[in-house]
């Protein structure tokens, strides 16, 4: 039941406990209890709003930074990863397989700001062998949402 | 009377055949015209998914066009599609149909229904069907020269047709029983034991059973029973299925019939002269749907189920008692508490609150007192529609 509730909430965080109860055939009190628990054990990390900032003309610059690092004894990649992801500029950080080790999504107000961050903060960290910066040029789809808009359904109003 | 380009009145009055003249329904036409003229309407009157066809299916069809799949296919349908369908029916129901002679790919279940009736009915033959039922059933029987015989079903019996009621209607003219479960318009699903009783009646009286199982995959918390899979029923069942509803593929126009080679070859005769072959692009899409559509269907079913629960509870809260539909994507609430007829209710609701529902009597006499509400509509629209219906009912009750 928790999974079912989480799935619905992931799609729309504003659905009320009452509606969740109807949709899953559960008691409202039980839904509230499950949500509360999920919040406190950090199964639910937070509720947020997805915004298309382009619409309000807000300049945001994003870059995907490939980071190659030398793993350290006992802690592997984790210690260096932590030094990187603790920076608020790093919005997401992942350990990945392939030709580099960390993929870090960085956000800033300008290209300049991001390149400064990479050159002055990220690259000099001990154990970082090298970085490759890819600036994001166009956002097509974000977390399952196509930014150009959803397809309209083109249905006849009545079919018997 | 029409005016031709020379400005003269055209005197020709074509004679319309009585068979076609007799086809219902015009009463409801007025309602459709009204709806077409209005804006800002939330329609629960639709009869198809609100999802567009899953992208992998569309993409496969696009690729087929690029490769030049633009010709007719075999009359029976693409061999690969029939192979996959045969395997699907085996895996799902443990039914074995020979792809080379017991399966026919059609232009939707619509065509398959028409073919089935034309293949088995002689003038005056009777076909028994539940009331209310899908609008095309009785028309297909009439067009084939037959006589539809309605068996009443009711909310008290969850709109499940009873074997005894069917048997009571059997005469020397009865040729077939036509069933459509999960049901449009009621959302009813026939439980296995009740379906078995119907099968027994069919066997006892040697009647063909045409089973429209287009909503087979859209069931919620109950299993769908395939009529042909009941012991001893494969031979006398014409099983109809399609891609429109489960895969959100209404516009592609692909369905199928599965039956004995004798019946399929009779249906194929009509099909080859009237249709040639089902749309090639649609068949390619259907192949992709059968190969890789499972997850998309499961996701859509999960989504319909949530909306189903919301609309049923919402209607009951408003005071329009609504039996729990276990299949398809329709709720069929009773509007008897308002004292209006189905048509009055639908028309007033449309004019006053701009919500479209389908009057239940469009589906047969026993649909009177009910309206069909399709919940294959966004949750936001369902909730807005419910609040408008509540306002309407509060005002009139
Ligand atoms: C019960 C039933 N059978 C058949 C059809 C026709 O489906 P198709 O698109 O396969 O022709 C419909 C469509 O509304 C239906 O509800």
Coordinates of C-alpha atoms and ligand atoms in Angstrom, one line a residue:
Chain A
X1 CA 0.0 0.0 0.0
X2 CA 2.8 2.4 0.8
X3 CA 4.3 1.9 -2.6
X4 CA 1.0 2.6 -4.3
X5 CA 0.7 5.8 -2.2
X6 CA 4.2 6.9 -3.0
X7 CA 3.7 6.3 -6.7
X8 CA 0.6 8.6 -6.8
X9 CA 2.4 11.2 -4.7
X10 CA 5.4 11.2 -7.0
X11 CA 3.2 12.1 -9.8
X12 CA 1.3 14.8 -7.9
X13 CA 2.3 15.8 -4.4
X14 CA -0.8 17.8 -3.8
X15 CA -3.2 14.9 -3.7
X16 CA -4.9 14.9 -0.3
X17 CA -4.8 12.0 2.1
X18 CA -8.6 11.6 1.6
X19 CA -8.2 11.2 -2.2
X20 CA -5.3 8.8 -1.7
X21 CA -7.5 6.8 0.6
X22 CA -10.2 6.5 -2.1
X23 CA -7.7 5.7 -4.8
X24 CA -6.0 2.9 -2.9
X25 CA -9.0 1.6 -0.9
X26 CA -7.4 2.5 2.4
X27 CA -8.6 4.3 5.5
X28 CA -7.7 8.0 5.7
X29 CA -6.1 7.5 9.1
X30 CA -3.9 4.7 7.7
X31 CA -2.8 6.8 4.8
X32 CA -1.8 9.7 7.1
X33 CA 0.1 7.3 9.3
X34 CA 2.0 5.8 6.4
X35 CA 2.9 9.2 5.0
X36 CA 4.1 10.5 8.3
X37 CA 6.3 7.5 8.7
X38 CA 7.7 7.9 5.2
X39 CA 8.5 11.5 5.9
X40 CA 10.2 10.8 9.1
X41 CA 12.4 8.0 7.8
X42 CA 13.3 10.0 4.7
X43 CA 11.5 7.7 2.2
X44 CA 9.8 10.9 1.2
X45 CA 12.6 13.4 0.9
X46 CA 10.6 16.5 0.2
X47 CA 7.7 17.9 -1.7
X48 CA 8.7 20.2 -4.5
X49 CA 7.4 22.0 -7.6
X50 CA 8.7 21.5 -11.0
X51 CA 9.1 24.8 -12.8
X52 CA 9.9 25.8 -16.3
X53 CA 12.1 28.8 -15.5
X54 CA 12.4 29.7 -19.2
X55 CA 8.7 30.8 -19.0
X56 CA 9.5 33.6 -16.5
X57 CA 12.7 34.6 -18.4
X58 CA 14.9 33.5 -15.5
X59 CA 18.5 32.8 -16.7
X60 CA 19.8 29.6 -15.3
X61 CA 22.8 27.9 -16.6
X62 CA 23.3 24.2 -16.1
X63 CA 26.2 22.0 -16.8
X64 CA 26.9 18.3 -16.6
X65 CA 30.4 17.8 -15.2
X66 CA 32.3 14.5 -15.8
X67 CA 34.7 14.0 -13.0
X68 CA 37.5 11.4 -13.0
X69 CA 38.9 10.6 -9.6
X70 CA 41.5 8.4 -8.0
X71 CA 39.7 6.2 -5.4
X72 CA 41.1 6.2 -2.0
X73 CA 41.9 3.3 0.3
X74 CA 38.9 2.2 2.5
X75 CA 36.5 4.9 1.3
X76 CA 36.7 4.4 -2.4
X77 CA 35.0 7.3 -4.2
X78 CA 32.7 8.4 -1.4
X79 CA 35.0 10.8 0.4
X80 CA 35.8 12.8 -2.6
X81 CA 32.3 12.6 -3.9
X82 CA 31.1 14.1 -0.6
X83 CA 33.6 17.0 -0.8
X84 CA 32.0 17.8 -4.2
X85 CA 28.3 17.2 -3.5
X86 CA 28.5 19.3 -0.3
X87 CA 28.8 22.4 -2.5
X88 CA 25.3 23.9 -3.0
X89 CA 26.2 24.5 -6.7
X90 CA 26.1 20.7 -7.2
X91 CA 22.4 20.0 -7.6
X92 CA 22.7 16.3 -8.3
X93 CA 25.7 13.9 -8.1
X94 CA 26.0 10.3 -9.2
X95 CA 28.7 7.7 -9.3
X96 CA 28.6 6.2 -12.7
X97 CA 30.2 3.4 -14.7
X98 CA 32.3 4.1 -17.8
X99 CA 35.1 6.4 -18.7
X100 CA 34.7 8.7 -15.8
X101 CA 33.5 8.3 -12.2
X102 CA 31.2 11.1 -11.1
X103 CA 28.5 12.9 -13.0
X104 CA 27.7 16.2 -11.3
X105 CA 24.9 18.5 -12.4
X106 CA 25.8 22.0 -11.6
X107 CA 23.6 25.1 -11.7
X108 CA 24.7 28.7 -11.8
X109 CA 23.7 32.2 -12.9
X110 CA 26.2 32.3 -15.8
X111 CA 28.7 30.2 -17.7
X112 CA 31.3 32.2 -16.0
X113 CA 30.1 31.4 -12.6
X114 CA 30.1 27.7 -13.4
X115 CA 33.5 27.6 -15.0
X116 CA 34.9 29.5 -12.0
X117 CA 33.3 26.8 -9.7
X118 CA 34.9 24.0 -11.7
X119 CA 38.3 25.7 -12.0
X120 CA 38.6 27.0 -8.5
X121 CA 36.6 24.5 -6.4
X122 CA 36.1 21.2 -8.1
X123 CA 39.2 20.5 -10.2
X124 CA 41.8 21.4 -7.5
X125 CA 40.4 18.8 -5.0
X126 CA 43.0 16.3 -4.2
X127 CA 42.2 13.0 -6.0
X128 CA 40.3 14.7 -8.9
X129 CA 42.3 13.7 -12.0
X130 CA 40.3 15.7 -14.5
X131 CA 37.0 17.2 -15.4
X132 CA 35.0 17.7 -18.6
X133 CA 32.3 20.3 -18.6
X134 CA 29.2 20.0 -20.8
X135 CA 26.9 23.1 -20.7
X136 CA 23.3 22.2 -21.2
X137 CA 22.0 24.0 -24.4
X138 CA 18.4 23.0 -24.5
X139 CA 16.1 21.2 -22.1
X140 CA 13.6 18.8 -23.9
X141 CA 12.4 16.6 -21.1
X142 CA 12.7 16.9 -17.4
X143 CA 11.9 14.1 -15.0
X144 CA 9.3 12.6 -17.4
X145 CA 7.8 15.9 -18.4
X146 CA 8.2 17.1 -21.9
X147 CA 8.8 20.9 -21.7
X148 CA 7.2 21.7 -25.0
X149 CA 3.9 20.6 -23.4
X150 CA 1.9 17.5 -23.1
X151 CA 0.1 16.1 -26.1
X152 CA -3.4 17.3 -26.4
X153 CA -5.8 14.4 -26.7
X154 CA -7.9 15.0 -29.8
X155 CA -11.0 13.1 -28.9
X156 CA -14.5 13.2 -30.1
X157 CA -16.7 14.5 -27.3
X158 CA -19.1 11.6 -27.4
X159 CA -18.6 8.1 -28.6
X160 CA -21.3 5.5 -27.8
Chain B
X1 CA -33.8 18.8 -51.1
X2 CA -30.3 20.0 -52.2
X3 CA -29.4 22.8 -54.5
X4 CA -26.9 21.9 -57.3
X5 CA -24.2 24.2 -58.5
X6 CA -26.4 25.6 -61.3
X7 CA -28.8 26.8 -58.6
X8 CA -31.5 24.3 -59.5
X9 CA -33.2 22.2 -57.0
X10 CA -32.0 18.6 -57.2
X11 CA -35.1 16.5 -57.7
X12 CA -33.6 13.1 -57.0
X13 CA -34.8 11.5 -53.9
X14 CA -32.9 8.3 -53.2
X15 CA -34.7 5.4 -51.6
X16 CA -33.2 4.4 -48.4
X17 CA -33.6 0.7 -47.6
X18 CA -36.0 -0.2 -44.9
X19 CA -33.3 -2.1 -43.1
X20 CA -31.3 1.0 -42.7
X21 CA -34.2 3.3 -42.1
X22 CA -35.2 1.1 -39.2
X23 CA -31.8 1.5 -37.5
X24 CA -32.0 3.6 -34.4
X25 CA -31.2 6.2 -33.0
X26 CA -32.1 9.7 -33.9
X27 CA -33.6 10.8 -30.6
X28 CA -30.1 11.2 -29.2
X29 CA -28.8 13.1 -32.3
X30 CA -30.3 16.3 -31.0
X31 CA -28.2 15.9 -27.9
X32 CA -25.0 15.4 -29.9
X33 CA -25.7 18.5 -32.0
X34 CA -26.2 20.5 -28.9
X35 CA -23.0 19.3 -27.5
X36 CA -21.1 20.1 -30.7
X37 CA -22.3 23.7 -30.5
X38 CA -21.0 24.2 -27.0
X39 CA -17.7 25.2 -25.6
X40 CA -16.0 24.6 -22.2
X41 CA -17.7 21.2 -21.8
X42 CA -16.2 18.5 -19.7
X43 CA -17.1 15.3 -21.5
X44 CA -17.6 12.1 -19.7
X45 CA -19.3 10.9 -22.8
X46 CA -16.2 9.6 -24.5
X47 CA -15.7 6.0 -25.3
X48 CA -11.9 5.7 -25.6
X49 CA -8.8 6.1 -23.6
X50 CA -7.4 9.6 -22.9
X51 CA -3.9 8.3 -23.4
X52 CA -2.3 8.6 -26.8
X53 CA -0.9 5.3 -28.1
X54 CA 2.3 4.4 -26.2
X55 CA 5.3 5.9 -28.0
X56 CA 7.1 2.6 -28.8
X57 CA 4.0 1.5 -30.8
X58 CA 3.8 4.8 -32.7
X59 CA 7.5 4.7 -33.3
X60 CA 7.3 1.2 -34.7
X61 CA 4.6 2.3 -37.1
X62 CA 6.6 5.4 -38.2
X63 CA 9.6 3.1 -39.0
X64 CA 7.4 0.8 -41.0
X65 CA 6.3 3.7 -43.2
X66 CA 9.9 4.6 -43.7
X67 CA 10.6 1.0 -44.8
X68 CA 7.7 1.2 -47.2
X69 CA 5.1 -1.0 -45.5
X70 CA 2.3 0.7 -47.5
X71 CA 0.7 -2.1 -49.4
X72 CA -2.3 -4.5 -48.7
X73 CA -1.5 -7.4 -46.5
X74 CA -2.9 -11.0 -46.8
X75 CA -6.7 -11.0 -46.4
X76 CA -6.4 -12.7 -43.1
X77 CA -3.8 -10.2 -41.8
X78 CA -0.1 -10.2 -41.6
X79 CA 1.2 -13.7 -40.8
X80 CA 3.5 -12.3 -38.0
X81 CA 0.6 -10.6 -36.3
X82 CA -1.5 -13.8 -36.4
X83 CA 1.4 -15.8 -35.1
X84 CA 1.8 -13.4 -32.2
X85 CA -1.9 -13.4 -31.5
X86 CA -2.1 -17.1 -31.5
X87 CA 0.7 -17.2 -29.0
X88 CA -0.9 -14.5 -26.9
X89 CA -4.2 -16.5 -26.7
X90 CA -2.3 -19.6 -25.8
X91 CA -0.3 -17.9 -23.1
X92 CA -3.3 -15.9 -21.7
X93 CA -6.1 -18.5 -21.9
X94 CA -4.4 -21.7 -22.9
X95 CA -6.4 -21.6 -26.1
X96 CA -5.0 -22.9 -29.3
X97 CA -5.9 -21.1 -32.5
X98 CA -4.3 -22.0 -35.8
X99 CA -2.8 -18.7 -37.2
X100 CA -3.3 -20.0 -40.7
X101 CA -7.1 -20.4 -40.6
X102 CA -8.6 -19.8 -37.2
X103 CA -7.7 -16.1 -36.8
X104 CA -8.7 -13.1 -38.9
X105 CA -7.4 -9.5 -38.5
X106 CA -10.2 -7.0 -38.9
X107 CA -10.9 -3.3 -38.9
X108 CA -11.5 -3.1 -35.2
X109 CA -14.0 -5.3 -33.3
X110 CA -16.6 -3.2 -35.2
X111 CA -15.9 -5.0 -38.4
X112 CA -15.4 -8.4 -36.7
X113 CA -18.9 -8.0 -35.2
X114 CA -20.4 -7.2 -38.5
X115 CA -18.6 -10.2 -40.2
X116 CA -19.6 -12.6 -37.5
X117 CA -23.3 -11.6 -37.8
X118 CA -23.2 -11.8 -41.6
X119 CA -21.5 -15.1 -41.5
X120 CA -23.9 -16.9 -39.3
X121 CA -27.3 -15.2 -39.7
X122 CA -30.1 -16.0 -42.2
X123 CA -33.1 -13.7 -42.5
X124 CA -35.3 -14.0 -39.5
X125 CA -32.7 -15.6 -37.2
X126 CA -32.7 -14.4 -33.7
X127 CA -29.7 -13.3 -31.7
X128 CA -30.0 -13.0 -27.9
X129 CA -28.1 -10.2 -26.1
X130 CA -28.1 -8.5 -22.8
X131 CA -29.9 -5.2 -22.3
X132 CA -28.2 -2.6 -21.9
X133 CA -25.3 -3.3 -24.2
X134 CA -23.0 -1.7 -26.7
X135 CA -25.0 0.2 -29.4
X136 CA -23.6 -1.6 -32.4
X137 CA -24.8 -5.1 -31.3
X138 CA -28.5 -4.8 -32.3
X139 CA -27.7 -2.8 -35.4
X140 CA -25.2 -5.4 -36.7
X141 CA -27.8 -8.1 -36.2
X142 CA -30.4 -6.1 -38.0
X143 CA -28.1 -5.3 -40.9
X144 CA -27.4 -9.0 -41.3
X145 CA -31.2 -9.6 -41.6
X146 CA -31.5 -11.0 -38.1
X147 CA -33.7 -10.0 -35.1
X148 CA -32.1 -8.9 -31.9
X149 CA -33.7 -10.3 -28.8
X150 CA -33.0 -8.4 -25.6
X151 CA -32.5 -10.1 -22.2
X152 CA -33.0 -7.6 -19.4
X153 CA -30.2 -7.2 -16.8
X154 CA -30.4 -5.0 -13.8
X155 CA -28.3 -3.2 -11.2
X156 CA -29.6 -5.6 -8.5
X157 CA -27.8 -8.4 -10.4
X158 CA -24.7 -6.2 -11.1
X159 CA -25.8 -6.1 -14.8
X160 CA -24.7 -9.7 -15.2
X161 CA -26.9 -11.6 -17.6
X162 CA -28.5 -14.8 -16.2
X163 CA -28.4 -18.1 -18.0
X164 CA -32.0 -18.8 -17.1
X165 CA -33.2 -15.5 -18.6
X166 CA -31.3 -16.3 -21.8
X167 CA -32.8 -19.7 -21.9
X168 CA -36.3 -18.3 -21.5
X169 CA -35.9 -16.3 -24.7
X170 CA -34.7 -19.2 -26.9
X171 CA -37.0 -20.2 -29.8
X172 CA -36.6 -22.3 -32.8
X173 CA -35.3 -19.2 -34.6
X174 CA -32.5 -18.5 -32.1
X175 CA -29.1 -18.7 -33.8
X176 CA -26.7 -17.1 -31.4
X177 CA -26.0 -15.4 -28.1
X178 CA -24.0 -12.1 -28.3
X179 CA -22.2 -11.2 -25.1
X180 CA -20.0 -8.2 -24.3
X181 CA -18.2 -8.4 -21.0
X182 CA -16.5 -6.4 -19.5
X183 CA -19.5 -4.3 -20.5
X184 CA -19.9 -1.0 -22.3
X185 CA -21.9 0.8 -20.8
X186 CA -22.2 -0.7 -17.4
X187 CA -18.6 -1.8 -16.6
X188 CA -20.0 -5.2 -15.4
X189 CA -17.7 -8.3 -15.5
X190 CA -19.2 -11.8 -15.7
X191 CA -18.0 -14.0 -13.0
X192 CA -16.7 -17.4 -14.2
X193 CA -19.5 -19.5 -12.6
X194 CA -22.2 -17.4 -14.2
X195 CA -20.5 -17.4 -17.5
X196 CA -20.3 -21.2 -17.3
X197 CA -24.1 -21.4 -16.9
X198 CA -24.5 -19.4 -20.0
X199 CA -22.1 -21.6 -21.8
X200 CA -24.1 -24.6 -20.7
X201 CA -27.3 -23.2 -22.2
X202 CA -25.4 -22.4 -25.4
X203 CA -24.2 -26.0 -25.6
X204 CA -27.5 -27.5 -24.7
X205 CA -29.3 -25.6 -27.5
X206 CA -26.4 -25.7 -29.9
X207 CA -26.1 -21.9 -30.2
X208 CA -23.1 -20.0 -31.4
X209 CA -21.8 -17.5 -28.9
X210 CA -20.2 -14.3 -30.2
X211 CA -18.1 -12.9 -27.3
X212 CA -16.9 -9.3 -27.6
X213 CA -14.0 -9.2 -25.2
X214 CA -12.5 -5.9 -26.3
X215 CA -12.2 -4.8 -22.7
X216 CA -10.6 -8.1 -21.5
X217 CA -7.5 -6.4 -20.2
X218 CA -9.3 -3.6 -18.4
X219 CA -10.4 -5.4 -15.2
X220 CA -9.9 -4.2 -11.7
X221 CA -9.2 -6.7 -8.9
X222 CA -11.2 -9.5 -10.6
X223 CA -10.2 -11.9 -13.3
X224 CA -11.6 -11.8 -16.8
X225 CA -12.9 -15.1 -18.0
X226 CA -12.6 -15.8 -21.7
X227 CA -15.7 -17.6 -22.9
X228 CA -13.9 -19.7 -25.5
X229 CA -11.6 -21.0 -22.8
X230 CA -14.5 -22.6 -20.8
X231 CA -14.6 -26.4 -21.2
X232 CA -16.1 -27.4 -24.6
X233 CA -16.8 -23.9 -25.7
X234 CA -14.0 -23.2 -28.2
X235 CA -15.8 -24.8 -31.1
X236 CA -19.0 -22.8 -30.9
X237 CA -17.5 -19.4 -29.7
X238 CA -16.6 -16.6 -32.0
X239 CA -14.1 -14.7 -29.9
X240 CA -13.7 -11.0 -30.7
X241 CA -10.9 -8.9 -29.4
X242 CA -9.0 -5.8 -30.3
X243 CA -6.3 -3.3 -29.7
X244 CA -8.4 -0.1 -29.4
X245 CA -9.1 0.0 -25.7
X246 CA -6.3 -1.8 -23.9
X247 CA -3.4 -0.3 -25.9
X248 CA -5.1 3.1 -26.5
X249 CA -5.2 2.4 -30.2
X250 CA -8.7 3.4 -31.2
X251 CA -7.7 5.3 -34.3
X252 CA -5.6 2.5 -35.8
X253 CA -8.6 0.3 -36.4
X254 CA -7.3 -3.2 -35.6
X255 CA -9.3 -6.0 -34.1
X256 CA -9.5 -9.7 -34.6
X257 CA -11.8 -12.7 -34.6
X258 CA -10.8 -16.2 -33.4
X259 CA -13.1 -19.1 -34.2
X260 CA -13.3 -22.5 -36.0
X261 CA -11.8 -22.6 -39.4
X262 CA -15.3 -23.0 -40.9
X263 CA -16.5 -19.7 -39.4
X264 CA -13.3 -17.8 -40.0
X265 CA -13.3 -18.8 -43.7
X266 CA -17.0 -17.7 -43.9
X267 CA -16.1 -14.3 -42.3
X268 CA -13.0 -14.0 -44.5
X269 CA -15.2 -14.3 -47.6
X270 CA -17.1 -11.2 -46.6
X271 CA -14.0 -9.5 -45.4
X272 CA -12.1 -10.0 -48.6
X273 CA -14.9 -8.4 -50.7
X274 CA -15.7 -5.5 -48.4
X275 CA -12.4 -4.6 -46.8
X276 CA -9.5 -6.6 -48.5
X277 CA -7.2 -6.3 -45.5
X278 CA -7.1 -4.4 -42.3
X279 CA -4.9 -1.2 -42.4
X280 CA -1.2 -2.2 -42.8
X281 CA 0.2 0.5 -40.5
X282 CA -2.3 -0.5 -37.8
X283 CA -1.2 -4.2 -38.1
X284 CA 2.4 -3.2 -37.7
X285 CA 1.5 -1.2 -34.6
X286 CA -0.5 -4.2 -33.3
X287 CA 2.6 -6.4 -33.7
X288 CA 4.6 -4.0 -31.6
X289 CA 1.8 -3.8 -29.0
X290 CA 1.7 -7.6 -28.6
X291 CA 5.5 -7.8 -28.5
X292 CA 6.2 -5.1 -26.0
X293 CA 3.1 -3.4 -24.8
X294 CA 2.6 -5.3 -21.6
X295 CA 4.1 -2.6 -19.3
X296 CA 2.2 0.2 -20.9
X297 CA -1.1 -1.6 -20.5
X298 CA -0.3 -2.4 -16.9
X299 CA 0.4 1.3 -16.2
X300 CA -2.7 2.5 -17.9
X301 CA -4.9 0.0 -16.0
X302 CA -3.4 1.1 -12.7
X303 CA -4.2 4.7 -13.6
X304 CA -7.8 3.9 -14.7
X305 CA -8.3 2.0 -11.5
X306 CA -7.5 5.1 -9.3
X307 CA -9.9 7.3 -11.3
X308 CA -12.5 4.5 -11.2
X309 CA -12.4 4.6 -7.4
X310 CA -12.6 8.4 -7.3
X311 CA -15.6 8.6 -9.7
X312 CA -17.6 5.8 -8.1
X313 CA -17.2 7.2 -4.6
X314 CA -17.9 10.7 -5.9
X315 CA -21.1 9.7 -7.6
X316 CA -22.3 7.8 -4.6
X317 CA -21.5 10.8 -2.3
X318 CA -23.6 13.0 -4.6
X319 CA -26.5 10.6 -4.1
X320 CA -26.4 9.0 -7.6
X321 CA -26.1 5.4 -6.5
X322 CA -23.4 3.7 -8.5
X323 CA -22.8 0.0 -8.5
X324 CA -19.1 -0.8 -8.6
X325 CA -17.9 -1.4 -12.2
X326 CA -15.2 -4.0 -12.2
X327 CA -14.1 -3.6 -15.9
X328 CA -13.9 -1.3 -18.9
X329 CA -13.7 2.4 -18.1
X330 CA -17.3 3.4 -17.5
X331 CA -19.4 4.1 -14.4
X332 CA -23.1 3.7 -14.8
X333 CA -24.8 5.6 -12.0
X334 CA -28.6 5.6 -11.4
X335 CA -30.2 9.0 -11.8
X336 CA -33.6 7.7 -10.7
X337 CA -33.4 9.8 -7.5
X338 CA -33.7 13.0 -9.6
X339 CA -37.0 11.9 -11.1
X340 CA -35.7 12.7 -14.6
X341 CA -35.4 10.4 -17.5
X342 CA -31.9 9.7 -18.7
X343 CA -32.2 12.0 -21.7
X344 CA -33.6 14.8 -19.6
X345 CA -30.8 14.4 -17.1
X346 CA -28.1 14.4 -19.8
X347 CA -29.6 17.4 -21.6
X348 CA -30.2 19.5 -18.5
X349 CA -26.7 18.7 -17.1
X350 CA -25.1 19.7 -20.4
X351 CA -27.0 23.0 -20.7
X352 CA -26.8 24.0 -17.0
X353 CA -23.4 22.7 -16.0
X354 CA -21.6 21.8 -19.2
X355 CA -20.9 18.2 -18.4
X356 CA -21.6 15.6 -21.0
X357 CA -22.7 12.1 -20.1
X358 CA -24.5 9.6 -22.3
X359 CA -28.1 8.8 -21.5
X360 CA -28.4 5.1 -20.5
X361 CA -31.4 4.5 -22.8
X362 CA -29.0 4.8 -25.8
X363 CA -27.9 1.3 -24.8
X364 CA -31.3 -0.3 -24.5
X365 CA -34.5 0.0 -22.4
X366 CA -32.9 -1.3 -19.3
X367 CA -30.4 1.5 -19.5
X368 CA -33.2 4.0 -18.7
X369 CA -32.7 5.6 -15.3
X370 CA -28.9 5.5 -15.7
X371 CA -26.2 7.6 -17.4
X372 CA -22.8 6.4 -18.7
X373 CA -19.8 8.3 -17.4
X374 CA -16.5 7.5 -18.8
X375 CA -13.6 7.9 -16.4
X376 CA -10.8 7.7 -19.0
X377 CA -10.5 11.4 -18.4
X378 CA -8.0 13.4 -16.4
X379 CA -8.4 13.3 -12.6
X380 CA -8.7 17.1 -12.6
X381 CA -11.6 16.9 -15.1
X382 CA -13.3 14.1 -13.2
X383 CA -13.2 16.1 -10.0
X384 CA -14.5 19.2 -11.7
X385 CA -17.2 17.2 -13.4
X386 CA -18.2 15.7 -10.0
X387 CA -18.5 19.1 -8.4
X388 CA -20.7 20.3 -11.3
X389 CA -22.9 17.2 -11.1
X390 CA -23.2 17.7 -7.3
X391 CA -24.4 21.3 -7.8
X392 CA -26.8 20.1 -10.4
X393 CA -28.2 17.3 -8.4
X394 CA -28.5 19.5 -5.2
X395 CA -30.5 22.0 -7.3
X396 CA -32.9 19.5 -8.7
X397 CA -33.5 17.1 -5.8
Ligands
LIG1 C1 -18.0 -3.2 -26.4 C2 -17.4 -2.6 -27.6 N1 -17.1 -3.4 -28.6 C3 -16.5 -2.9 -29.7 C4 -16.2 -1.6 -29.9 C5 -15.5 -1.2 -31.1 O1 -14.2 -1.2 -31.1 P1 -13.2 -1.2 -32.3 O2 -12.4 0.1 -32.1 O3 -12.2 -2.3 -32.1 O4 -13.9 -1.2 -33.5 C6 -16.4 -0.7 -28.8 C7 -16.0 0.7 -28.9 O5 -16.5 1.5 -28.2 C8 -17.0 -1.3 -27.6 O6 -17.2 -0.5 -26.6

